[in-house]
Short mmCIF file of C-alpha atoms in Angstrom, two decimals:
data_model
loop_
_atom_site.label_atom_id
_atom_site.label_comp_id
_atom_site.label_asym_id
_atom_site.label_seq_id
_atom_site.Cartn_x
_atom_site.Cartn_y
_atom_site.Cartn_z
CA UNK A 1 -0.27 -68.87 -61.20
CA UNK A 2 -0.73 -65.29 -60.08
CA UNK A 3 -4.74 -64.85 -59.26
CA UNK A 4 -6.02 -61.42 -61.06
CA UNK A 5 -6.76 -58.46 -59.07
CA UNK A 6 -10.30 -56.93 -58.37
CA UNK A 7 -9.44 -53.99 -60.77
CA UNK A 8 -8.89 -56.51 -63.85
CA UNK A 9 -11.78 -59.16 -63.17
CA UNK A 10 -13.88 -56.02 -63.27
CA UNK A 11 -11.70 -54.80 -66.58
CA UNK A 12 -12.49 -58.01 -67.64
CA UNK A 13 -15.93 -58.60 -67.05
CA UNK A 14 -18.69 -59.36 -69.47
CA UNK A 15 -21.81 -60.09 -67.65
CA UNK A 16 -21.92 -58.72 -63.96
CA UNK A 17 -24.50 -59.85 -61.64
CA UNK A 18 -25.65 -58.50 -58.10
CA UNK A 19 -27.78 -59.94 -55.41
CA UNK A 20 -28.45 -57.10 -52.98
CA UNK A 21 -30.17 -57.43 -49.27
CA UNK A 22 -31.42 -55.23 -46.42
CA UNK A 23 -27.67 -54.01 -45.33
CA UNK A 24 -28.03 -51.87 -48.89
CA UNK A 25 -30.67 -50.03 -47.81
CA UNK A 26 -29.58 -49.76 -44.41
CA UNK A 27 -27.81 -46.36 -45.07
CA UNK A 28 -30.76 -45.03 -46.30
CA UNK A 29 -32.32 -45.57 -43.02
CA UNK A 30 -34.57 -48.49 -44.03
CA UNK A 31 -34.68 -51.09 -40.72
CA UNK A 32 -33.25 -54.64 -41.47
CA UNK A 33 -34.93 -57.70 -40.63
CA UNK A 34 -32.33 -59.60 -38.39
CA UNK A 35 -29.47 -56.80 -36.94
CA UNK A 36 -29.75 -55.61 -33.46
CA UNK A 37 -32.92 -53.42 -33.82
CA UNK A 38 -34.04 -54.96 -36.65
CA UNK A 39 -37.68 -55.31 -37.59
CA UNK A 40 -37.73 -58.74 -36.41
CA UNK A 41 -36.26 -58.08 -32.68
CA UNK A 42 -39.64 -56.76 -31.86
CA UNK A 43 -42.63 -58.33 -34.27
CA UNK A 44 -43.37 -61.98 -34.64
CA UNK A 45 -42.63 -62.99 -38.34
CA UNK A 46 -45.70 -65.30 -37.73
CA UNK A 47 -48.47 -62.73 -36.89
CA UNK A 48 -46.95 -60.30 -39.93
CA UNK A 49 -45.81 -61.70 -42.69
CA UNK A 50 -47.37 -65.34 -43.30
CA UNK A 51 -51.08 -65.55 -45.59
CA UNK A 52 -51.78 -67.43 -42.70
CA UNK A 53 -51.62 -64.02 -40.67
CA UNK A 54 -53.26 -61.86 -42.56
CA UNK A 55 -56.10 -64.07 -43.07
CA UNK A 56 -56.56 -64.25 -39.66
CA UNK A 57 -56.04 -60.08 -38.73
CA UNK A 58 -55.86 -58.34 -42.34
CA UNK A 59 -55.89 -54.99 -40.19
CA UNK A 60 -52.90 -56.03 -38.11
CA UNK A 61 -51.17 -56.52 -41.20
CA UNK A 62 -52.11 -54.15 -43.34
CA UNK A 63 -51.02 -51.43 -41.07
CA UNK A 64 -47.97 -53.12 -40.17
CA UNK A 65 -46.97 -52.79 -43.89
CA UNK A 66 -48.67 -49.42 -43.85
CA UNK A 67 -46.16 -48.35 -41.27
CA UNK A 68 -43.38 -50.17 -43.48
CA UNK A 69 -44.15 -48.31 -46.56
CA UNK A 70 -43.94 -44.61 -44.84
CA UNK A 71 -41.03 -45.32 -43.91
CA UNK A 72 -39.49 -46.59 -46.88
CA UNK A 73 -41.30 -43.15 -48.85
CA UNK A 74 -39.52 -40.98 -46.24
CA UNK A 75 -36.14 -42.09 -47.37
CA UNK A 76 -33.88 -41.81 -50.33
CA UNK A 77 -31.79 -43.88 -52.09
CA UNK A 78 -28.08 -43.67 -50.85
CA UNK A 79 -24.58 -43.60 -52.94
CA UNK A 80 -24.81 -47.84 -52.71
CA UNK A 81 -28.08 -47.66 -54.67
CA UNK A 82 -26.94 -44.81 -57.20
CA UNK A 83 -23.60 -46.93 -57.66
CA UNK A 84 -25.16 -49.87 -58.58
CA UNK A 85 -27.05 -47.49 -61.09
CA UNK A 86 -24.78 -46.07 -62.13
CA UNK A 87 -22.52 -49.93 -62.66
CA UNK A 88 -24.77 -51.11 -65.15
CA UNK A 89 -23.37 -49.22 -67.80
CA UNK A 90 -19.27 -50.32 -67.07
CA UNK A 91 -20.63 -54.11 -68.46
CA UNK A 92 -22.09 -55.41 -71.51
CA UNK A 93 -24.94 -57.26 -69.45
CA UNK A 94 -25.50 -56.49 -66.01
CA UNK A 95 -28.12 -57.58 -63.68
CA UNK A 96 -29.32 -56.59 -60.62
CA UNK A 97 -31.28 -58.83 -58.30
CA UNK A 98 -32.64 -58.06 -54.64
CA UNK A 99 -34.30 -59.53 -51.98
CA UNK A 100 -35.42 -56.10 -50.92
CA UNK A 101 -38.83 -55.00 -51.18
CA UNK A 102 -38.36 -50.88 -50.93
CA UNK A 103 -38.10 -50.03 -54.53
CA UNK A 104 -35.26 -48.17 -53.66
CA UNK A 105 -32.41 -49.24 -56.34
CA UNK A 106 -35.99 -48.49 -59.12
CA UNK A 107 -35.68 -44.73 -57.51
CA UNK A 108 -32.26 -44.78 -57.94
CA UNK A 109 -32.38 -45.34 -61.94
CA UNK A 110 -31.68 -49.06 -62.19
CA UNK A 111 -34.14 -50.79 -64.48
CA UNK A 112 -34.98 -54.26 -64.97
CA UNK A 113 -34.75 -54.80 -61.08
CA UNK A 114 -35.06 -58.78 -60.51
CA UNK A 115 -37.14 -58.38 -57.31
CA UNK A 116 -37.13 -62.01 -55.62
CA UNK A 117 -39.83 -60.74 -52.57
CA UNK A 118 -41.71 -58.47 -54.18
CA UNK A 119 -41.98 -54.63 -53.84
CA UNK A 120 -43.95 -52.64 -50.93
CA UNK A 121 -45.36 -50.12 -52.87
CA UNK A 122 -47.54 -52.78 -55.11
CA UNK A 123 -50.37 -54.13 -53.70
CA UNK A 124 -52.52 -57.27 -55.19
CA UNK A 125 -56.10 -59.31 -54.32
CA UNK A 126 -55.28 -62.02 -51.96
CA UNK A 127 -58.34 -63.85 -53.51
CA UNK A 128 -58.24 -63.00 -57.55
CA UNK A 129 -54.34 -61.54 -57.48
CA UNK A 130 -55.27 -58.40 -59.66
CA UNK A 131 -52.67 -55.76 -59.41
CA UNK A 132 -53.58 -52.98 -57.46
CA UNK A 133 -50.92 -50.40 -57.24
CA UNK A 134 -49.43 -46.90 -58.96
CA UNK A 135 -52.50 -44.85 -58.81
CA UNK A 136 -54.55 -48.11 -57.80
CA UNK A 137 -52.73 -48.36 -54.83
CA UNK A 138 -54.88 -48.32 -51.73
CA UNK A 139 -55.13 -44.68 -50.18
CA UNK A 140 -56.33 -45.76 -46.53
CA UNK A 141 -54.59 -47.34 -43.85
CA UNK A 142 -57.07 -49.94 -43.59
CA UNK A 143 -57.70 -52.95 -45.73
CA UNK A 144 -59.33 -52.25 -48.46
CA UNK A 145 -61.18 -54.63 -50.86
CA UNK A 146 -61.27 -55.76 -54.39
CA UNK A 147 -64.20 -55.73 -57.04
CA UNK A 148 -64.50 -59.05 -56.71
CA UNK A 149 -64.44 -58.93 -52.79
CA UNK A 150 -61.46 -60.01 -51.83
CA UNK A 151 -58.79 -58.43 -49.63
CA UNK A 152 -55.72 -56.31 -51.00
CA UNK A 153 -52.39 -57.51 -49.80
CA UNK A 154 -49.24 -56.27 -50.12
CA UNK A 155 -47.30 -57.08 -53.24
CA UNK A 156 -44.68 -58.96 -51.38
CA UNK A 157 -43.04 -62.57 -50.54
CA UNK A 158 -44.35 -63.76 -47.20
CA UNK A 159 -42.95 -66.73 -45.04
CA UNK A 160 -44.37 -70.22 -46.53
CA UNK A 161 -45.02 -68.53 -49.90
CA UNK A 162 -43.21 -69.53 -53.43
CA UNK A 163 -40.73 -66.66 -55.05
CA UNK A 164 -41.95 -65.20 -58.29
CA UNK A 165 -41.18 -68.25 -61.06
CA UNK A 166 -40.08 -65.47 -63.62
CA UNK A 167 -37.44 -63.30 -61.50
CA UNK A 168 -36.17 -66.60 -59.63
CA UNK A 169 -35.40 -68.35 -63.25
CA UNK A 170 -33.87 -64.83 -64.42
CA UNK A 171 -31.38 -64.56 -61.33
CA UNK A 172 -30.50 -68.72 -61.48
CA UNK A 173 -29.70 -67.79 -64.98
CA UNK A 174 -27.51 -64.67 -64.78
CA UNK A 175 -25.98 -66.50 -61.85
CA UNK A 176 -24.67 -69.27 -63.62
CA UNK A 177 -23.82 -67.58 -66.91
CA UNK A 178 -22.15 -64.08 -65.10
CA UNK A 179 -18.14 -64.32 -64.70
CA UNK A 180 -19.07 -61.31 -62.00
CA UNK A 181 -21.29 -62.63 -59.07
CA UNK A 182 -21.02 -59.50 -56.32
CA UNK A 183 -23.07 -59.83 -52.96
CA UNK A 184 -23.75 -56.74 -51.23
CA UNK A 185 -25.39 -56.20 -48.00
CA UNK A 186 -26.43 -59.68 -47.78
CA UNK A 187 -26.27 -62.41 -44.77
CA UNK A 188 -27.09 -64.93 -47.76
CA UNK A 189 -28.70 -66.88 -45.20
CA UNK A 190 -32.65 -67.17 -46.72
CA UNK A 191 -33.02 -69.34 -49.31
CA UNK A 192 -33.75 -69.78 -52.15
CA UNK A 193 -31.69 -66.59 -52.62
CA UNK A 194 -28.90 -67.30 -50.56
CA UNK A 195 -28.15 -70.47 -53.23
CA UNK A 196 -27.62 -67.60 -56.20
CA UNK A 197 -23.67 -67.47 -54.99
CA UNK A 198 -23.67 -70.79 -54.87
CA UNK A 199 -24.67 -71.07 -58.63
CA UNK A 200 -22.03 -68.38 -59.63
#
């Protein structure tokens, strides 16, 4: 049996699905988590990015993400991003999931972005979890605090912390019912994402 060639399985195709990671944004000049140089190399996931952390320095973390967030608005979206765009219209259903939190595939013109950690430029209470971002965003580089007094976080997955239910249960299903499961700058190494390939 003679296996089909990339160029027909895309021909083909009637549901394509992507799961996209830090090495897409990488071109764009976003720093990954776990290359040489990467964010991790130099930061302790522990006293960053756990609820754990911030509860116990919320200024330590906030402008840690503060930091994060500049950088990600000082960059643009790169051909990856615009092809992936641009892909959704080649296939009846196509979706795009990512693990990234830099809105930078949404600035690209993708829509319906399943974002599995979240997205930097939202912001939410730690204590009541009402949305604060858009023109609600914080506008200070320190913490700032909610009407009903609690902390504003950033709008993204830490360590120890659950995926969102909805966009994890929307990429397990395009996973198993896609007959086009692409990976793209991805280790596929942090679960519960890294099982979406897996499902496919």
């Amino acid at each position: 049996m003679i296996s089909p060639t990339l160029e027909h399985v895309l021909a083909d195709a009637r549901h394509c699905a992507v799961l996209t990671g830090a090495g897409v944004s990488a071109e764009s000049g976003v720093p990954t988590f776990r290359s040489p140089g990467g964010l991790w190399r130099n930061h302790n996931p522990q006293e960053l990015a756990t609820p754990e952390a911030f509860a116990a320095d919320p200024e330590l973390v906030w402008s840690w993400y503060s930091w994060r967030r500049n950088v990600v608005r000082g960059v643009k979206p790169n051909p990856g991003h615009y092809a992936l765009a641009e892909a959704a219209a080649l296939f009846p259903r196509f979706t795009l999931v990512t693990q990234n939190v830099d809105n930078l595939h949404q600035r690209a013109g993708s829509a319906a972005v399943l974002e599995l950690h979240g997205n930097i430029e939202h912001c939410r209470c730690s204590r009541c979890a009402a949305p604060h971002h858009g023109d609600k965003a914080p506008p200070t580089e320190h913490v700032q605090y909610c009407d009903c007094g609690g902390p504003i976080r950033p709008g993204v997955v830490w360590f120890g912390e659950g995926l969102p239910f909805d966009a994890l249960s929307a990429a397990q299903e395009a996973a198993q019912q896609c007959d086009l499961f692409l990976c793209v700058g991805t280790s596929a190494l942090v679960y519960p994402a890294a099982m979406l390939p897996m499902l496919a």
